[in-house]
Amino acid sequence: MNSIRYYVVQVNDLYYQGEIDLQSFTDDEEQAFAFTDIVAANELAHEINGIVLTRDVSYKELEDLSAQYLIEYEALLKEERDTIESFCRELSIGMFE
């Protein structure tokens, strides 16, 4: 397998993105929430009268994006990196509570 399969939920011309900036939908598919569980994607689609779209991303594309994002991350001010790292630590701790 050279790619990872994921799912996005579409309603009309919009895609579910979760609760970001008080908005649940976006018109940009790349901003959509990526489900890895088809059951969860189908449940949400049923709740909001949407459809589930199946997508794939190659490992090569993920590697390229990771390298690009690392360069951008390292260019941030230390204060900005510290804020991101603090948020990620809290998010990680919250997952195990």
mmCIF file with all atom_site columns, C-alpha atoms in Angstrom:
data_model
loop_
_atom_site.group_PDB
_atom_site.id
_atom_site.type_symbol
_atom_site.label_atom_id
_atom_site.label_alt_id
_atom_site.label_comp_id
_atom_site.label_asym_id
_atom_site.label_entity_id
_atom_site.label_seq_id
_atom_site.pdbx_PDB_ins_code
_atom_site.Cartn_x
_atom_site.Cartn_y
_atom_site.Cartn_z
_atom_site.occupancy
_atom_site.B_iso_or_equiv
_atom_site.pdbx_formal_charge
_atom_site.auth_seq_id
_atom_site.auth_comp_id
_atom_site.auth_asym_id
_atom_site.auth_atom_id
_atom_site.pdbx_PDB_model_num
ATOM 1  C CA . MET A 1 1  ? 0.000   0.000  0.000  1.00 0.00 ? 1  MET A CA 1
ATOM 2  C CA . ASN A 1 2  ? 1.561   3.277  -1.132 1.00 0.00 ? 2  ASN A CA 1
ATOM 3  C CA . SER A 1 3  ? -1.106  5.551  0.254  1.00 0.00 ? 3  SER A CA 1
ATOM 4  C CA . ILE A 1 4  ? -3.399  6.191  3.195  1.00 0.00 ? 4  ILE A CA 1
ATOM 5  C CA . ARG A 1 5  ? -7.155  6.151  2.699  1.00 0.00 ? 5  ARG A CA 1
ATOM 6  C CA . TYR A 1 6  ? -9.257  8.749  4.493  1.00 0.00 ? 6  TYR A CA 1
ATOM 7  C CA . TYR A 1 7  ? -12.771 10.125 4.291  1.00 0.00 ? 7  TYR A CA 1
ATOM 8  C CA . VAL A 1 8  ? -14.319 13.601 4.159  1.00 0.00 ? 8  VAL A CA 1
ATOM 9  C CA . VAL A 1 9  ? -17.964 14.527 4.650  1.00 0.00 ? 9  VAL A CA 1
ATOM 10 C CA . GLN A 1 10 ? -19.586 16.795 2.082  1.00 0.00 ? 10 GLN A CA 1
ATOM 11 C CA . VAL A 1 11 ? -22.867 18.695 2.381  1.00 0.00 ? 11 VAL A CA 1
ATOM 12 C CA . ASN A 1 12 ? -23.860 20.422 -0.866 1.00 0.00 ? 12 ASN A CA 1
ATOM 13 C CA . ASP A 1 13 ? -20.716 22.350 -1.913 1.00 0.00 ? 13 ASP A CA 1
ATOM 14 C CA . LEU A 1 14 ? -19.212 22.454 1.591  1.00 0.00 ? 14 LEU A CA 1
ATOM 15 C CA . TYR A 1 15 ? -17.032 20.091 3.605  1.00 0.00 ? 15 TYR A CA 1
ATOM 16 C CA . TYR A 1 16 ? -17.207 19.347 7.327  1.00 0.00 ? 16 TYR A CA 1
ATOM 17 C CA . GLN A 1 17 ? -14.163 20.767 9.136  1.00 0.00 ? 17 GLN A CA 1
ATOM 18 C CA . GLY A 1 18 ? -15.111 20.372 12.774 1.00 0.00 ? 18 GLY A CA 1
ATOM 19 C CA . GLU A 1 19 ? -15.391 23.398 15.029 1.00 0.00 ? 19 GLU A CA 1
ATOM 20 C CA . ILE A 1 20 ? -12.720 25.777 13.779 1.00 0.00 ? 20 ILE A CA 1
ATOM 21 C CA . ASP A 1 21 ? -13.236 29.479 14.480 1.00 0.00 ? 21 ASP A CA 1
ATOM 22 C CA . LEU A 1 22 ? -16.904 28.710 15.203 1.00 0.00 ? 22 LEU A CA 1
ATOM 23 C CA . GLN A 1 23 ? -17.332 27.440 11.629 1.00 0.00 ? 23 GLN A CA 1
ATOM 24 C CA . SER A 1 24 ? -18.294 23.822 11.013 1.00 0.00 ? 24 SER A CA 1
ATOM 25 C CA . PHE A 1 25 ? -17.906 23.877 7.232  1.00 0.00 ? 25 PHE A CA 1
ATOM 26 C CA . THR A 1 26 ? -15.458 25.063 4.592  1.00 0.00 ? 26 THR A CA 1
ATOM 27 C CA . ASP A 1 27 ? -15.564 25.292 0.812  1.00 0.00 ? 27 ASP A CA 1
ATOM 28 C CA . ASP A 1 28 ? -11.960 24.031 0.606  1.00 0.00 ? 28 ASP A CA 1
ATOM 29 C CA . GLU A 1 29 ? -11.736 20.246 0.618  1.00 0.00 ? 29 GLU A CA 1
ATOM 30 C CA . GLU A 1 30 ? -8.137  20.410 1.855  1.00 0.00 ? 30 GLU A CA 1
ATOM 31 C CA . GLN A 1 31 ? -9.402  22.153 5.018  1.00 0.00 ? 31 GLN A CA 1
ATOM 32 C CA . ALA A 1 32 ? -11.945 19.379 5.680  1.00 0.00 ? 32 ALA A CA 1
ATOM 33 C CA . PHE A 1 33 ? -11.684 17.084 8.685  1.00 0.00 ? 33 PHE A CA 1
ATOM 34 C CA . ALA A 1 34 ? -10.067 13.820 7.594  1.00 0.00 ? 34 ALA A CA 1
ATOM 35 C CA . PHE A 1 35 ? -11.740 10.758 9.084  1.00 0.00 ? 35 PHE A CA 1
ATOM 36 C CA . THR A 1 36 ? -9.756  7.543  9.197  1.00 0.00 ? 36 THR A CA 1
ATOM 37 C CA . ASP A 1 37 ? -12.787 5.562  10.380 1.00 0.00 ? 37 ASP A CA 1
ATOM 38 C CA . ILE A 1 38 ? -15.472 5.030  7.727  1.00 0.00 ? 38 ILE A CA 1
ATOM 39 C CA . VAL A 1 39 ? -18.084 4.243  10.395 1.00 0.00 ? 39 VAL A CA 1
ATOM 40 C CA . ALA A 1 40 ? -17.548 7.596  12.138 1.00 0.00 ? 40 ALA A CA 1
ATOM 41 C CA . ALA A 1 41 ? -17.637 9.425  8.797  1.00 0.00 ? 41 ALA A CA 1
ATOM 42 C CA . ASN A 1 42 ? -20.904 7.684  7.841  1.00 0.00 ? 42 ASN A CA 1
ATOM 43 C CA . GLU A 1 43 ? -22.467 8.469  11.227 1.00 0.00 ? 43 GLU A CA 1
ATOM 44 C CA . LEU A 1 44 ? -21.685 12.168 10.884 1.00 0.00 ? 44 LEU A CA 1
ATOM 45 C CA . ALA A 1 45 ? -22.840 12.240 7.257  1.00 0.00 ? 45 ALA A CA 1
ATOM 46 C CA . HIS A 1 46 ? -26.152 10.705 8.339  1.00 0.00 ? 46 HIS A CA 1
ATOM 47 C CA . GLU A 1 47 ? -26.565 13.302 11.130 1.00 0.00 ? 47 GLU A CA 1
ATOM 48 C CA . ILE A 1 48 ? -25.950 16.296 8.852  1.00 0.00 ? 48 ILE A CA 1
ATOM 49 C CA . ASN A 1 49 ? -27.495 14.925 5.624  1.00 0.00 ? 49 ASN A CA 1
ATOM 50 C CA . GLY A 1 50 ? -24.151 14.720 3.887  1.00 0.00 ? 50 GLY A CA 1
ATOM 51 C CA . ILE A 1 51 ? -22.222 12.186 1.863  1.00 0.00 ? 51 ILE A CA 1
ATOM 52 C CA . VAL A 1 52 ? -18.884 10.506 2.523  1.00 0.00 ? 52 VAL A CA 1
ATOM 53 C CA . LEU A 1 53 ? -16.129 10.921 -0.042 1.00 0.00 ? 53 LEU A CA 1
ATOM 54 C CA . THR A 1 54 ? -13.192 8.513  -0.100 1.00 0.00 ? 54 THR A CA 1
ATOM 55 C CA . ARG A 1 55 ? -9.769  10.036 -0.652 1.00 0.00 ? 55 ARG A CA 1
ATOM 56 C CA . ASP A 1 56 ? -6.176  8.788  -0.701 1.00 0.00 ? 56 ASP A CA 1
ATOM 57 C CA . VAL A 1 57 ? -2.896  10.535 0.006  1.00 0.00 ? 57 VAL A CA 1
ATOM 58 C CA . SER A 1 58 ? 0.408   9.003  -1.026 1.00 0.00 ? 58 SER A CA 1
ATOM 59 C CA . TYR A 1 59 ? 3.214   8.487  1.437  1.00 0.00 ? 59 TYR A CA 1
ATOM 60 C CA . LYS A 1 60 ? 5.455   10.503 -0.893 1.00 0.00 ? 60 LYS A CA 1
ATOM 61 C CA . GLU A 1 61 ? 3.086   13.481 -0.743 1.00 0.00 ? 61 GLU A CA 1
ATOM 62 C CA . LEU A 1 62 ? 2.996   13.236 3.068  1.00 0.00 ? 62 LEU A CA 1
ATOM 63 C CA . GLU A 1 63 ? 6.810   13.172 3.213  1.00 0.00 ? 63 GLU A CA 1
ATOM 64 C CA . ASP A 1 64 ? 7.028   16.230 0.945  1.00 0.00 ? 64 ASP A CA 1
ATOM 65 C CA . LEU A 1 65 ? 4.480   18.121 3.035  1.00 0.00 ? 65 LEU A CA 1
ATOM 66 C CA . SER A 1 66 ? 6.267   17.171 6.256  1.00 0.00 ? 66 SER A CA 1
ATOM 67 C CA . ALA A 1 67 ? 9.553   18.552 4.950  1.00 0.00 ? 67 ALA A CA 1
ATOM 68 C CA . GLN A 1 68 ? 7.855   21.772 3.818  1.00 0.00 ? 68 GLN A CA 1
ATOM 69 C CA . TYR A 1 69 ? 6.064   22.237 7.148  1.00 0.00 ? 69 TYR A CA 1
ATOM 70 C CA . LEU A 1 70 ? 9.252   21.565 9.111  1.00 0.00 ? 70 LEU A CA 1
ATOM 71 C CA . ILE A 1 71 ? 11.007  24.386 7.254  1.00 0.00 ? 71 ILE A CA 1
ATOM 72 C CA . GLU A 1 72 ? 8.062   26.716 7.922  1.00 0.00 ? 72 GLU A CA 1
ATOM 73 C CA . TYR A 1 73 ? 7.923   25.652 11.600 1.00 0.00 ? 73 TYR A CA 1
ATOM 74 C CA . GLU A 1 74 ? 11.637  26.247 12.126 1.00 0.00 ? 74 GLU A CA 1
ATOM 75 C CA . ALA A 1 75 ? 11.254  29.748 10.619 1.00 0.00 ? 75 ALA A CA 1
ATOM 76 C CA . LEU A 1 76 ? 8.746   30.720 13.328 1.00 0.00 ? 76 LEU A CA 1
ATOM 77 C CA . LEU A 1 77 ? 9.775   32.840 16.277 1.00 0.00 ? 77 LEU A CA 1
ATOM 78 C CA . LYS A 1 78 ? 10.656  30.839 19.399 1.00 0.00 ? 78 LYS A CA 1
ATOM 79 C CA . GLU A 1 79 ? 7.590   32.232 21.174 1.00 0.00 ? 79 GLU A CA 1
ATOM 80 C CA . GLU A 1 80 ? 5.313   30.930 18.400 1.00 0.00 ? 80 GLU A CA 1
ATOM 81 C CA . ARG A 1 81 ? 6.956   27.490 18.457 1.00 0.00 ? 81 ARG A CA 1
ATOM 82 C CA . ASP A 1 82 ? 6.595   27.362 22.259 1.00 0.00 ? 82 ASP A CA 1
ATOM 83 C CA . THR A 1 83 ? 2.878   28.152 21.950 1.00 0.00 ? 83 THR A CA 1
ATOM 84 C CA . ILE A 1 84 ? 2.386   25.369 19.398 1.00 0.00 ? 84 ILE A CA 1
ATOM 85 C CA . GLU A 1 85 ? 4.353   22.874 21.481 1.00 0.00 ? 85 GLU A CA 1
ATOM 86 C CA . SER A 1 86 ? 2.403   23.767 24.623 1.00 0.00 ? 86 SER A CA 1
ATOM 87 C CA . PHE A 1 87 ? -0.890  23.275 22.784 1.00 0.00 ? 87 PHE A CA 1
ATOM 88 C CA . CYS A 1 88 ? 0.256   19.901 21.441 1.00 0.00 ? 88 CYS A CA 1
ATOM 89 C CA . ARG A 1 89 ? 1.338   18.743 24.915 1.00 0.00 ? 89 ARG A CA 1
ATOM 90 C CA . GLU A 1 90 ? -2.057  19.684 26.360 1.00 0.00 ? 90 GLU A CA 1
ATOM 91 C CA . LEU A 1 91 ? -3.823  17.980 23.474 1.00 0.00 ? 91 LEU A CA 1
ATOM 92 C CA . SER A 1 92 ? -1.761  14.837 23.967 1.00 0.00 ? 92 SER A CA 1
ATOM 93 C CA . ILE A 1 93 ? -2.386  14.755 27.724 1.00 0.00 ? 93 ILE A CA 1
ATOM 94 C CA . GLY A 1 94 ? -6.111  15.288 27.154 1.00 0.00 ? 94 GLY A CA 1
ATOM 95 C CA . MET A 1 95 ? -6.243  12.242 24.872 1.00 0.00 ? 95 MET A CA 1
ATOM 96 C CA . PHE A 1 96 ? -5.153  9.944  27.708 1.00 0.00 ? 96 PHE A CA 1
ATOM 97 C CA . GLU A 1 97 ? -7.395  11.290 30.467 1.00 0.00 ? 97 GLU A CA 1
#
